[in-house]
mmCIF file of C-alpha atoms in Angstrom:
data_model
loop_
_atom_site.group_PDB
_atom_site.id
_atom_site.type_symbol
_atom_site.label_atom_id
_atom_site.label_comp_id
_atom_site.label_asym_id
_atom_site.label_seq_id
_atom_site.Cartn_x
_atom_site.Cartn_y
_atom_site.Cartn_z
ATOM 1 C CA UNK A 1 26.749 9.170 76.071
ATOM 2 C CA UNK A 2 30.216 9.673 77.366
ATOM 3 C CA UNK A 3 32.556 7.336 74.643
ATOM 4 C CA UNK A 4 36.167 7.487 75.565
ATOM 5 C CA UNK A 5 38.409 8.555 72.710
ATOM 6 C CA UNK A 6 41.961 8.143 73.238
ATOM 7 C CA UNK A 7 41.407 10.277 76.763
ATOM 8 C CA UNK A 8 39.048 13.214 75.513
ATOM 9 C CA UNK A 9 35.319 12.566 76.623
ATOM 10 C CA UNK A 10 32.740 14.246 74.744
ATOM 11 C CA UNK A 11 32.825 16.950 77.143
ATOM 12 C CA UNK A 12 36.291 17.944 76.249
ATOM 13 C CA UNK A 13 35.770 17.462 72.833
ATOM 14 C CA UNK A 14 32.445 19.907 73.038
ATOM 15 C CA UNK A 15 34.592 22.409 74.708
ATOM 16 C CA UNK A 16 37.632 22.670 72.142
ATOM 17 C CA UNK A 17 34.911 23.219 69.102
ATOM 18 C CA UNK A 18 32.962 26.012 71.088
ATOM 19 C CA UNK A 19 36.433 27.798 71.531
ATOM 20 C CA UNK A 20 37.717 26.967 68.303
ATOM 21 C CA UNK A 21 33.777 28.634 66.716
ATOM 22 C CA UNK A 22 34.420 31.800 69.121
ATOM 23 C CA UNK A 23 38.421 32.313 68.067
ATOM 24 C CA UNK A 24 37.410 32.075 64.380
ATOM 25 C CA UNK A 25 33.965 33.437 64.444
ATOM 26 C CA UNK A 26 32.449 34.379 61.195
ATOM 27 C CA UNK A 27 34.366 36.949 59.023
ATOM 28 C CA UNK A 28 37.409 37.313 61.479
ATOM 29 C CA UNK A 29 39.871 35.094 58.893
ATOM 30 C CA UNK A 30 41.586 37.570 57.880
ATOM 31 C CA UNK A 31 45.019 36.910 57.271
ATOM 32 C CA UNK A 32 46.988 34.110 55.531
ATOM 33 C CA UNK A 33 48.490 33.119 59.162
ATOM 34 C CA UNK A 34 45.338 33.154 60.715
ATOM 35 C CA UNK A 35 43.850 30.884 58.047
ATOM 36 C CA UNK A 36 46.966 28.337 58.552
ATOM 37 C CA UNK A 37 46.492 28.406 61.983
ATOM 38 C CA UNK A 38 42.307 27.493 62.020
ATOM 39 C CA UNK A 39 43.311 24.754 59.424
ATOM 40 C CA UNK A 40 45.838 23.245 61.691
ATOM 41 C CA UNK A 41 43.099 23.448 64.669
ATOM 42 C CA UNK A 42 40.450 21.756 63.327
ATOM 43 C CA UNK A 43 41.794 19.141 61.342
ATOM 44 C CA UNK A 44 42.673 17.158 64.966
ATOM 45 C CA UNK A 45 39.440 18.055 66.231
ATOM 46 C CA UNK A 46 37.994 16.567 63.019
ATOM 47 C CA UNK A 47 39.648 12.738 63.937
ATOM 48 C CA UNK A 48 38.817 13.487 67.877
ATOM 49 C CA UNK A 49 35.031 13.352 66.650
ATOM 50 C CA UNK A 50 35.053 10.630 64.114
ATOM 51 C CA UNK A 51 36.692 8.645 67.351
ATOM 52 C CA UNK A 52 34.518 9.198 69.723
ATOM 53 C CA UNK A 53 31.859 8.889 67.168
ATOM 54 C CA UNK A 54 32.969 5.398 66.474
ATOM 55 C CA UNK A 55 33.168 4.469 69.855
ATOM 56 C CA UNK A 56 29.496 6.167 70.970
ATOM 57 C CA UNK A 57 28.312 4.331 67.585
ATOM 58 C CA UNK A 58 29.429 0.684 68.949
ATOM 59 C CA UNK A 59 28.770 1.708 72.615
ATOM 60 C CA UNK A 60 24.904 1.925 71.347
ATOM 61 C CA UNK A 61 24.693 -1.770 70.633
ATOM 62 C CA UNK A 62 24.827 -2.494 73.978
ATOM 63 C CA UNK A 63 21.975 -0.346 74.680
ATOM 64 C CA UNK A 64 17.931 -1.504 74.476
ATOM 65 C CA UNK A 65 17.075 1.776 72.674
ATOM 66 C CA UNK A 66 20.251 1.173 70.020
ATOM 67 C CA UNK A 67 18.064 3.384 67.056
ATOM 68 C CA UNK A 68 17.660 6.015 69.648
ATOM 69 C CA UNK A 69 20.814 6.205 70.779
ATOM 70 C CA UNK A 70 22.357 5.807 67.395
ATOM 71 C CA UNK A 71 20.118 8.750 66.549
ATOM 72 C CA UNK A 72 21.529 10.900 69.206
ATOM 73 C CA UNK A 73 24.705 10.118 68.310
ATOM 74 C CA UNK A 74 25.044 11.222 64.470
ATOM 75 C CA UNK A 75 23.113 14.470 66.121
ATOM 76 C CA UNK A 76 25.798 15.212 68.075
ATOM 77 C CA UNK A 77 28.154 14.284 65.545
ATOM 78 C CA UNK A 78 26.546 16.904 62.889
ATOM 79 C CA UNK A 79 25.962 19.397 65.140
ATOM 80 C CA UNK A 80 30.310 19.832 65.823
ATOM 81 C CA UNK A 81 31.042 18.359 62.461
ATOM 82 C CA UNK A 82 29.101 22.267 60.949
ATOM 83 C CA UNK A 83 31.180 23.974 63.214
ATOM 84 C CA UNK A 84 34.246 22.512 62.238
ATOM 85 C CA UNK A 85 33.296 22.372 58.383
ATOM 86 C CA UNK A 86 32.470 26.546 58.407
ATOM 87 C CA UNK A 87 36.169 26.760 60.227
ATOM 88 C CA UNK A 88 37.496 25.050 57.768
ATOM 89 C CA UNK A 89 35.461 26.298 54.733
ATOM 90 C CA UNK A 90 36.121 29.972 55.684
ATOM 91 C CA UNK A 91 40.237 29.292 56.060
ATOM 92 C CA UNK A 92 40.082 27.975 52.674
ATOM 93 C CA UNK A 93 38.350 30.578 51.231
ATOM 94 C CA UNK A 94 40.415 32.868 52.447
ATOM 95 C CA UNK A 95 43.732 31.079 51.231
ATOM 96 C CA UNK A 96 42.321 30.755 47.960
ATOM 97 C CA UNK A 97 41.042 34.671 47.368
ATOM 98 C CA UNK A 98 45.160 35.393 48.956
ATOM 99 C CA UNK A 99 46.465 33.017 46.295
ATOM 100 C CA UNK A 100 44.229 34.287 43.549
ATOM 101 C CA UNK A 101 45.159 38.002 44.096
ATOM 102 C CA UNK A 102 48.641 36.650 44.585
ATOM 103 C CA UNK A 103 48.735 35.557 40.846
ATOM 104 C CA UNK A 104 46.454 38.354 39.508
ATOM 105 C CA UNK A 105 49.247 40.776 40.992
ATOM 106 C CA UNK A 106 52.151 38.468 39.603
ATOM 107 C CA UNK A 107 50.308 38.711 36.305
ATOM 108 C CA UNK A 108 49.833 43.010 36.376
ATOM 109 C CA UNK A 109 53.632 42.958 36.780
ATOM 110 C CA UNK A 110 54.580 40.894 34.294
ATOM 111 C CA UNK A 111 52.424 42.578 31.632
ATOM 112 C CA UNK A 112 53.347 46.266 32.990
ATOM 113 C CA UNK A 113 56.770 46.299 33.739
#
């Protein structure tokens, strides 16, 4: 199933999400920048694969097996979209716990001058 999406085959697609899980693996968001920066990564990613998605989806109507391939294709689709998600999930986490001890510290100084 190689669906065109605006020049990035599935291939290339595949590629960018198993850098993008190794750069930010588990637990290594650790800084406000670094968080920014996975955010700003995956969010294209995330509209690369809901292209070629589209385009595998309506490529499988052509097909005899269309269930089958349709099948294969929301696999494939789930399999990057997790990656992406726990990228995403984990920078936001992290920008949330900064912003939250952010404000608790804003709040210690107001109260003990």
């Amino acid at each position: 199933m190689q669906a065109q999406t605006t020049g990035t085959s599935l291939q290339d697609l595949s590629g960018e999400i198993a850098r993008l899980d190794s750069h930010y693996a588990p637990g290594t968001i650790q800084s406000v920048l670094l968080a920014e920066s996975a955010l700003d990564e995956v969010q294209p990613l995330q509209k690369q694969l809901q292209s070629w998605f589209l385009l595998a989806e309506h490529a499988c109507y052509d097909r005899f097996f269309v269930n089958a391939c349709l099948d294969n294709a929301k696999l494939t689709r789930r399999k990057y979209k997790l990656i992406l998600q726990r990228v995403s999930l984990e920078a936001k986490a992290f920008l949330r716990k900064d912003h939250i001890e952010h404000l608790d510290n804003e709040l210690k100084r107001k109260n003990h001058p």
